[in-house]
mmCIF file of C-alpha atoms in Angstrom:
data_model
loop_
_atom_site.group_PDB
_atom_site.id
_atom_site.type_symbol
_atom_site.label_atom_id
_atom_site.label_comp_id
_atom_site.label_asym_id
_atom_site.label_seq_id
_atom_site.Cartn_x
_atom_site.Cartn_y
_atom_site.Cartn_z
ATOM 1 C CA MET A 1 0.094 0.041 0.341
ATOM 2 C CA THR A 2 1.905 3.490 -0.736
ATOM 3 C CA ASN A 3 1.150 6.711 1.048
ATOM 4 C CA PRO A 4 -1.202 9.390 -0.727
ATOM 5 C CA THR A 5 1.226 12.265 -1.585
ATOM 6 C CA TYR A 6 0.015 15.219 0.225
ATOM 7 C CA HIS A 7 0.600 18.699 -2.944
ATOM 8 C CA LEU A 8 0.248 22.262 -1.994
ATOM 9 C CA SER A 9 -0.507 24.068 -4.542
ATOM 10 C CA GLU A 10 1.254 27.594 -4.529
ATOM 11 C CA LEU A 11 -1.059 29.929 -3.386
ATOM 12 C CA ASP A 12 -1.882 27.153 -0.393
ATOM 13 C CA ALA A 13 1.788 27.215 0.248
ATOM 14 C CA LEU A 14 2.178 31.218 0.723
ATOM 15 C CA GLU A 15 -1.103 31.269 3.007
ATOM 16 C CA ALA A 16 0.668 28.437 4.889
ATOM 17 C CA GLU A 17 3.698 30.208 5.363
ATOM 18 C CA ALA A 18 2.681 33.834 6.235
ATOM 19 C CA ILE A 19 0.168 31.762 9.027
ATOM 20 C CA HIS A 20 3.781 30.105 10.188
ATOM 21 C CA ILE A 21 5.116 33.713 10.544
ATOM 22 C CA THR A 22 1.934 35.272 12.056
ATOM 23 C CA ARG A 23 1.989 32.379 14.419
ATOM 24 C CA GLU A 24 5.079 32.734 15.192
ATOM 25 C CA VAL A 25 4.863 36.999 16.299
ATOM 26 C CA VAL A 26 2.449 35.844 19.011
ATOM 27 C CA ALA A 27 4.665 32.979 20.292
ATOM 28 C CA GLN A 28 7.977 35.513 20.399
ATOM 29 C CA MET A 29 6.077 38.677 21.263
ATOM 30 C CA GLU A 30 4.667 41.015 23.928
ATOM 31 C CA ARG A 31 2.826 43.462 22.610
ATOM 32 C CA PRO A 32 2.675 42.632 18.801
ATOM 33 C CA ALA A 33 0.039 44.872 16.472
ATOM 34 C CA LEU A 34 -0.885 44.843 12.548
ATOM 35 C CA LEU A 35 -1.038 47.440 10.188
ATOM 36 C CA PHE A 36 -3.848 48.386 8.885
ATOM 37 C CA SER A 37 -4.853 51.018 6.135
ATOM 38 C CA GLY A 38 -8.041 48.930 4.687
ATOM 39 C CA GLY A 39 -5.115 48.485 1.299
ATOM 40 C CA LYS A 40 -5.323 44.719 -0.698
ATOM 41 C CA ASP A 41 -1.993 43.989 1.123
ATOM 42 C CA SER A 42 -3.040 44.764 4.535
ATOM 43 C CA ILE A 43 -6.521 43.058 3.953
ATOM 44 C CA VAL A 44 -5.052 39.968 2.834
ATOM 45 C CA LEU A 45 -2.680 39.892 5.974
ATOM 46 C CA LEU A 46 -5.497 40.270 7.905
ATOM 47 C CA HIS A 47 -7.647 37.541 6.391
ATOM 48 C CA ILE A 48 -4.579 34.953 7.357
ATOM 49 C CA ALA A 49 -4.106 36.755 10.518
ATOM 50 C CA ILE A 50 -8.126 36.062 10.994
ATOM 51 C CA ARG A 51 -7.517 32.090 9.587
ATOM 52 C CA ALA A 52 -4.837 31.674 12.047
ATOM 53 C CA PHE A 53 -6.228 31.939 14.978
ATOM 54 C CA ALA A 54 -9.655 30.605 13.804
ATOM 55 C CA PRO A 55 -11.990 30.266 15.624
ATOM 56 C CA GLY A 56 -10.333 32.417 17.976
ATOM 57 C CA PRO A 57 -10.516 36.365 18.099
ATOM 58 C CA VAL A 58 -7.261 37.994 16.095
ATOM 59 C CA PRO A 59 -5.280 37.747 19.571
ATOM 60 C CA PHE A 60 -3.923 42.019 18.584
ATOM 61 C CA PRO A 61 -4.523 45.027 17.365
ATOM 62 C CA VAL A 62 -5.436 46.610 13.889
ATOM 63 C CA VAL A 63 -2.940 49.912 14.114
ATOM 64 C CA HIS A 64 -3.446 52.830 11.035
ATOM 65 C CA ILE A 65 -1.660 55.587 10.556
ATOM 66 C CA ASP A 66 -4.103 57.442 9.249
ATOM 67 C CA THR A 67 -2.461 60.316 6.760
ATOM 68 C CA GLY A 68 -6.046 62.562 6.717
ATOM 69 C CA HIS A 69 -5.465 62.233 2.524
ATOM 70 C CA ASN A 70 -7.117 59.294 2.033
ATOM 71 C CA PHE A 71 -9.297 58.119 -0.538
ATOM 72 C CA PRO A 72 -13.262 57.655 1.306
ATOM 73 C CA GLU A 73 -13.354 54.394 -0.336
ATOM 74 C CA VAL A 74 -11.501 52.520 1.820
ATOM 75 C CA ILE A 75 -11.605 54.538 5.267
ATOM 76 C CA GLU A 76 -15.203 53.398 4.450
ATOM 77 C CA PHE A 77 -13.939 49.813 3.655
ATOM 78 C CA ARG A 78 -11.897 50.264 6.990
ATOM 79 C CA ASP A 79 -14.294 50.692 9.496
ATOM 80 C CA ARG A 80 -16.712 47.761 8.025
ATOM 81 C CA MET A 81 -13.878 45.471 8.419
ATOM 82 C CA VAL A 82 -12.794 46.390 11.790
ATOM 83 C CA GLU A 83 -16.948 46.249 13.325
ATOM 84 C CA GLU A 84 -17.780 42.917 11.849
ATOM 85 C CA TYR A 85 -14.504 41.167 13.483
ATOM 86 C CA ASP A 86 -14.807 42.817 16.314
ATOM 87 C CA LEU A 87 -11.178 44.760 16.031
ATOM 88 C CA GLN A 88 -9.689 46.512 18.086
ATOM 89 C CA LEU A 89 -8.260 49.809 16.071
ATOM 90 C CA VAL A 90 -5.740 52.004 17.266
ATOM 91 C CA VAL A 91 -4.918 55.322 15.392
ATOM 92 C CA GLY A 92 -2.197 57.382 14.660
ATOM 93 C CA SER A 93 -3.535 60.779 12.961
ATOM 94 C CA VAL A 94 -1.081 62.833 11.263
ATOM 95 C CA GLN A 95 -3.394 65.717 11.429
ATOM 96 C CA GLU A 96 -3.491 65.018 15.476
ATOM 97 C CA ALA A 97 0.409 65.500 15.422
ATOM 98 C CA ILE A 98 0.280 68.362 12.913
ATOM 99 C CA ASP A 99 -2.221 70.578 15.343
ATOM 100 C CA LYS A 100 0.144 69.481 18.018
ATOM 101 C CA GLY A 101 3.134 71.008 16.141
ATOM 102 C CA THR A 102 5.765 67.607 16.268
ATOM 103 C CA VAL A 103 5.331 67.089 12.978
ATOM 104 C CA ARG A 104 5.121 69.938 10.062
ATOM 105 C CA GLU A 105 3.200 70.116 6.756
ATOM 106 C CA GLU A 106 5.628 69.688 3.522
ATOM 107 C CA PRO A 107 5.052 72.129 1.220
ATOM 108 C CA ASN A 108 3.877 69.533 -1.373
ATOM 109 C CA GLY A 109 0.630 68.809 0.402
ATOM 110 C CA SER A 110 1.752 65.267 0.951
ATOM 111 C CA ARG A 111 2.499 63.621 4.219
ATOM 112 C CA ASN A 112 3.616 60.241 3.346
ATOM 113 C CA ARG A 113 7.154 61.498 4.652
ATOM 114 C CA ILE A 114 5.242 62.850 7.815
ATOM 115 C CA GLN A 115 3.905 59.483 8.685
ATOM 116 C CA THR A 116 7.173 57.834 9.971
ATOM 117 C CA PRO A 117 7.354 60.039 13.194
ATOM 118 C CA VAL A 118 4.169 59.581 13.863
ATOM 119 C CA LEU A 119 4.381 55.241 13.239
ATOM 120 C CA LEU A 120 7.478 55.569 15.907
ATOM 121 C CA ASP A 121 4.975 57.539 18.847
ATOM 122 C CA THR A 122 1.803 55.500 18.336
ATOM 123 C CA ILE A 123 4.336 52.368 19.036
ATOM 124 C CA GLU A 124 5.875 53.967 21.931
ATOM 125 C CA LYS A 125 2.802 55.039 23.292
ATOM 126 C CA ASN A 126 1.229 51.655 22.980
ATOM 127 C CA ARG A 127 4.025 49.351 23.105
ATOM 128 C CA PHE A 128 4.813 47.927 20.507
ATOM 129 C CA ASP A 129 8.095 45.150 20.049
ATOM 130 C CA ALA A 130 6.159 44.061 16.917
ATOM 131 C CA CYS A 131 4.469 45.202 13.415
ATOM 132 C CA MET A 132 3.001 43.097 10.883
ATOM 133 C CA GLY A 133 2.564 44.723 7.878
ATOM 134 C CA GLY A 134 1.393 43.604 4.290
ATOM 135 C CA ALA A 135 4.814 44.850 2.224
ATOM 136 C CA ARG A 136 5.936 42.637 0.203
ATOM 137 C CA ARG A 137 9.581 42.598 -1.886
ATOM 138 C CA ASP A 138 8.372 42.376 -5.375
ATOM 139 C CA GLU A 139 7.442 45.755 -4.745
ATOM 140 C CA GLU A 140 10.424 47.744 -4.557
ATOM 141 C CA LYS A 141 14.535 47.493 -4.162
ATOM 142 C CA ALA A 142 14.518 48.674 -1.060
ATOM 143 C CA ARG A 143 11.729 46.344 0.541
ATOM 144 C CA ALA A 144 13.723 43.059 -1.377
ATOM 145 C CA LYS A 145 16.273 43.659 0.891
ATOM 146 C CA GLU A 146 14.715 43.869 4.213
ATOM 147 C CA ARG A 147 14.245 39.891 6.018
ATOM 148 C CA VAL A 148 10.965 39.007 7.470
ATOM 149 C CA PHE A 149 12.062 39.655 10.631
ATOM 150 C CA SER A 150 13.361 43.516 10.566
ATOM 151 C CA PHE A 151 14.854 44.482 13.297
ATOM 152 C CA ARG A 152 14.217 48.160 14.711
ATOM 153 C CA ASP A 153 16.169 49.818 17.003
ATOM 154 C CA GLU A 154 15.505 51.988 19.598
ATOM 155 C CA PHE A 155 14.696 55.135 17.686
ATOM 156 C CA GLY A 156 13.120 52.942 14.862
ATOM 157 C CA GLN A 157 14.830 52.867 12.529
ATOM 158 C CA TRP A 158 16.404 49.916 9.327
ATOM 159 C CA ASP A 159 19.611 49.243 8.895
ATOM 160 C CA PRO A 160 20.586 46.804 6.212
ATOM 161 C CA ARG A 161 23.614 45.873 7.296
ATOM 162 C CA ASN A 162 22.717 45.389 10.686
ATOM 163 C CA GLN A 163 20.088 42.178 10.043
ATOM 164 C CA ARG A 164 19.277 38.121 11.514
ATOM 165 C CA PRO A 165 20.045 35.089 9.812
ATOM 166 C CA GLU A 166 16.614 33.350 8.787
ATOM 167 C CA LEU A 167 17.285 30.296 7.705
ATOM 168 C CA TRP A 168 14.497 26.947 7.634
ATOM 169 C CA ASN A 169 11.965 29.298 8.793
ATOM 170 C CA LEU A 170 13.410 29.713 12.121
ATOM 171 C CA TYR A 171 12.802 33.826 12.836
ATOM 172 C CA ASN A 172 14.651 35.718 15.602
ATOM 173 C CA GLY A 173 12.206 37.947 17.587
ATOM 174 C CA LYS A 174 14.720 39.047 20.456
ATOM 175 C CA VAL A 175 14.244 42.229 22.059
ATOM 176 C CA HIS A 176 15.604 45.518 23.988
ATOM 177 C CA PRO A 177 12.969 46.674 25.561
ATOM 178 C CA GLY A 178 12.533 50.203 23.485
ATOM 179 C CA GLU A 179 13.332 48.347 20.162
ATOM 180 C CA SER A 180 10.690 46.394 18.274
ATOM 181 C CA ILE A 181 11.146 44.037 15.010
ATOM 182 C CA ARG A 182 8.532 45.133 12.016
ATOM 183 C CA VAL A 183 7.354 41.719 10.180
ATOM 184 C CA PHE A 184 6.750 41.111 6.539
ATOM 185 C CA PRO A 185 4.597 37.516 6.669
ATOM 186 C CA LEU A 186 3.699 38.211 2.732
ATOM 187 C CA SER A 187 7.024 38.809 1.429
ATOM 188 C CA ASN A 188 7.855 35.911 -0.702
ATOM 189 C CA TRP A 189 3.508 37.262 -2.770
ATOM 190 C CA THR A 190 3.475 39.160 -5.679
ATOM 191 C CA GLU A 191 0.657 41.470 -6.627
ATOM 192 C CA LEU A 192 -0.534 38.629 -9.219
ATOM 193 C CA ASP A 193 -0.198 36.391 -5.696
ATOM 194 C CA ILE A 194 -2.158 38.880 -3.802
ATOM 195 C CA TRP A 195 -4.716 39.190 -6.472
ATOM 196 C CA SER A 196 -4.775 35.294 -7.155
ATOM 197 C CA TYR A 197 -6.031 34.725 -3.544
ATOM 198 C CA ILE A 198 -8.770 37.055 -2.829
ATOM 199 C CA GLU A 199 -10.270 36.347 -5.539
ATOM 200 C CA SER A 200 -9.681 32.324 -4.560
ATOM 201 C CA ARG A 201 -10.825 33.249 -0.963
ATOM 202 C CA ASP A 202 -13.763 35.630 -2.222
ATOM 203 C CA ILE A 203 -12.086 38.420 0.180
ATOM 204 C CA ALA A 204 -14.067 41.598 -0.475
ATOM 205 C CA VAL A 205 -11.399 44.762 -1.189
ATOM 206 C CA PRO A 206 -13.080 48.390 -1.335
ATOM 207 C CA SER A 207 -14.462 49.483 -4.765
ATOM 208 C CA ILE A 208 -11.828 51.674 -5.836
ATOM 209 C CA TYR A 209 -9.755 48.680 -7.180
ATOM 210 C CA PHE A 210 -11.810 48.116 -9.712
ATOM 211 C CA ALA A 211 -12.611 50.524 -12.837
ATOM 212 C CA HIS A 212 -14.587 52.875 -12.812
ATOM 213 C CA GLU A 213 -15.758 56.174 -14.367
ATOM 214 C CA ARG A 214 -13.503 59.157 -12.647
ATOM 215 C CA GLU A 215 -12.229 62.624 -12.819
ATOM 216 C CA VAL A 216 -8.604 62.426 -13.291
ATOM 217 C CA PHE A 217 -5.730 65.001 -14.465
ATOM 218 C CA ASP A 218 -1.900 64.551 -15.342
ATOM 219 C CA ARG A 219 1.003 65.531 -13.310
ATOM 220 C CA ASN A 220 4.807 63.996 -14.454
ATOM 221 C CA GLY A 221 2.999 61.167 -16.552
ATOM 222 C CA MET A 222 0.024 60.133 -13.959
ATOM 223 C CA TRP A 223 -3.463 60.507 -14.427
ATOM 224 C CA MET A 224 -4.410 62.362 -10.786
ATOM 225 C CA ALA A 225 -7.978 62.199 -8.949
ATOM 226 C CA ALA A 226 -8.508 65.929 -9.353
ATOM 227 C CA ASN A 227 -10.157 66.167 -5.400
ATOM 228 C CA GLU A 228 -9.429 68.279 -2.306
ATOM 229 C CA PHE A 229 -5.868 66.604 -1.838
ATOM 230 C CA ALA A 230 -4.630 66.644 -5.372
ATOM 231 C CA VAL A 231 -5.520 70.344 -7.029
ATOM 232 C CA PRO A 232 -5.645 70.833 -10.679
ATOM 233 C CA ARG A 233 -2.939 73.525 -11.240
ATOM 234 C CA GLU A 234 -3.496 76.461 -13.355
ATOM 235 C CA GLY A 235 -3.360 74.788 -16.681
ATOM 236 C CA ASP A 236 -3.923 71.430 -15.962
ATOM 237 C CA GLU A 237 -6.888 69.642 -18.431
ATOM 238 C CA VAL A 238 -9.074 67.504 -16.227
ATOM 239 C CA VAL A 239 -10.599 64.834 -17.893
ATOM 240 C CA THR A 240 -13.000 61.779 -17.384
ATOM 241 C CA LYS A 241 -11.456 58.251 -17.728
ATOM 242 C CA MET A 242 -11.941 54.463 -17.167
ATOM 243 C CA VAL A 243 -9.374 54.243 -14.587
ATOM 244 C CA ARG A 244 -8.414 51.880 -11.360
ATOM 245 C CA TYR A 245 -6.046 51.690 -8.030
ATOM 246 C CA ARG A 246 -3.628 49.454 -8.081
ATOM 247 C CA THR A 247 -2.301 50.849 -4.153
ATOM 248 C CA VAL A 248 -4.386 53.740 -2.135
ATOM 249 C CA GLY A 249 -1.815 55.608 -0.111
ATOM 250 C CA ASP A 250 -2.094 59.342 0.382
ATOM 251 C CA ALA A 251 -4.457 60.735 -2.448
ATOM 252 C CA THR A 252 -2.093 63.983 -3.311
ATOM 253 C CA LEU A 253 0.698 61.360 -5.048
ATOM 254 C CA THR A 254 -1.208 58.230 -5.037
ATOM 255 C CA ALA A 255 -2.291 57.818 -8.801
ATOM 256 C CA ALA A 256 -4.480 55.768 -11.160
ATOM 257 C CA VAL A 257 -3.859 53.370 -14.288
ATOM 258 C CA GLU A 258 -6.413 53.565 -17.621
ATOM 259 C CA SER A 259 -8.103 49.748 -17.212
ATOM 260 C CA ASP A 260 -11.688 48.499 -18.356
ATOM 261 C CA ALA A 261 -11.030 45.894 -15.726
ATOM 262 C CA ASP A 262 -14.538 45.707 -13.646
ATOM 263 C CA THR A 263 -13.920 41.600 -12.261
ATOM 264 C CA LEU A 264 -11.408 40.047 -9.883
ATOM 265 C CA ASP A 265 -10.882 38.018 -12.913
ATOM 266 C CA LYS A 266 -9.588 40.769 -15.539
ATOM 267 C CA ILE A 267 -7.665 42.262 -12.996
ATOM 268 C CA ILE A 268 -5.449 39.213 -12.306
ATOM 269 C CA GLU A 269 -5.604 39.448 -16.546
ATOM 270 C CA GLU A 270 -3.974 42.995 -16.595
ATOM 271 C CA THR A 271 -1.776 42.266 -13.467
ATOM 272 C CA ALA A 272 0.058 38.827 -15.282
ATOM 273 C CA ALA A 273 0.342 40.922 -17.917
ATOM 274 C CA THR A 274 2.061 44.059 -16.897
ATOM 275 C CA ARG A 275 5.948 44.435 -16.060
ATOM 276 C CA LEU A 276 5.942 47.382 -14.010
ATOM 277 C CA THR A 277 4.918 47.552 -9.735
ATOM 278 C CA GLU A 278 2.067 49.460 -8.813
ATOM 279 C CA ARG A 279 4.399 51.384 -7.114
ATOM 280 C CA GLY A 280 6.293 52.426 -9.927
ATOM 281 C CA ALA A 281 3.038 52.595 -12.296
ATOM 282 C CA THR A 282 1.031 54.608 -9.252
ATOM 283 C CA ARG A 283 3.037 56.462 -6.673
ATOM 284 C CA GLY A 284 4.734 59.168 -6.483
ATOM 285 C CA ASP A 285 6.728 59.591 -3.662
ATOM 286 C CA ASP A 286 8.878 56.298 -5.578
ATOM 287 C CA ARG A 287 9.983 59.228 -8.116
ATOM 288 C CA VAL A 288 11.575 61.085 -5.708
ATOM 289 C CA SER A 289 15.011 59.250 -6.404
ATOM 290 C CA GLU A 290 16.192 55.870 -6.318
ATOM 291 C CA ALA A 291 16.720 55.753 -3.688
ATOM 292 C CA ALA A 292 13.760 57.167 -2.098
ATOM 293 C CA MET A 293 12.033 54.573 -0.150
ATOM 294 C CA GLU A 294 15.025 53.018 0.960
ATOM 295 C CA ASP A 295 16.190 56.575 2.552
ATOM 296 C CA ARG A 296 12.354 56.362 4.615
ATOM 297 C CA LYS A 297 12.936 52.739 5.788
ATOM 298 C CA LYS A 298 16.219 53.995 7.813
ATOM 299 C CA GLU A 299 14.040 57.449 9.091
ATOM 300 C CA GLY A 300 11.499 54.460 10.916
ATOM 301 C CA TYR A 301 8.999 54.071 7.433
ATOM 302 C CA PHE A 302 7.121 51.019 7.168
#
């Protein structure tokens, strides 16, 4: 009698790895948290956490560093998820930090860089020793250099030369008081994996990810939504186009892409054909310099 061969699909293997990492965080760390913005990667990560600890509740809070420059569809979705799964939501407000004078808004109106001190302050106030996030290595060069358990010093800074070995899926979460670990359970996933998983597990995502008509204008070769945060300049022509968002960040610098992908199947087909990552295609902050993301990560950015 032969033993039956057990096979895992690629998505099942990725899910199993992410569940293992999430459970390792809870086993090793005293005060973990999960960063949850309502974007597609954090949605998948939340569902991983739900599966990892079912039928019990998610055993840690979810944290959103709120720039105040959000797409309303995403915030509405975030709040719906928090209510549906009875999650503890911790919000770090960039607007409150500006009002208190602890951070200063940049001249271009973007709040992406000043998220970092608010994130570090939120971690310190809540004494989080581990924060899980949905960053993936395929998104950007600096993220490709980072380990799954990414050590941060007492200032929240990342040193790419000071990383711990990760052999045989063994992770070292030991930290001294004030230090912390950023954890990336989806490190080995791709954008295509994310959408394939969303489709296979029937996971809801904000409507902004699907093709829809929106008023946009061209800025540096990217289609920006015309709204209170991204205001057209004199001479900018506002047009109505069928677009969707591949990533949903600060509305002042997150662009849409022209698309007719209004279903998950079409999004998967479109994603499989593209050769430019979502950050490279739609995030203005990553076009500042080749090292823009790495510089922000060294300062403490997620």
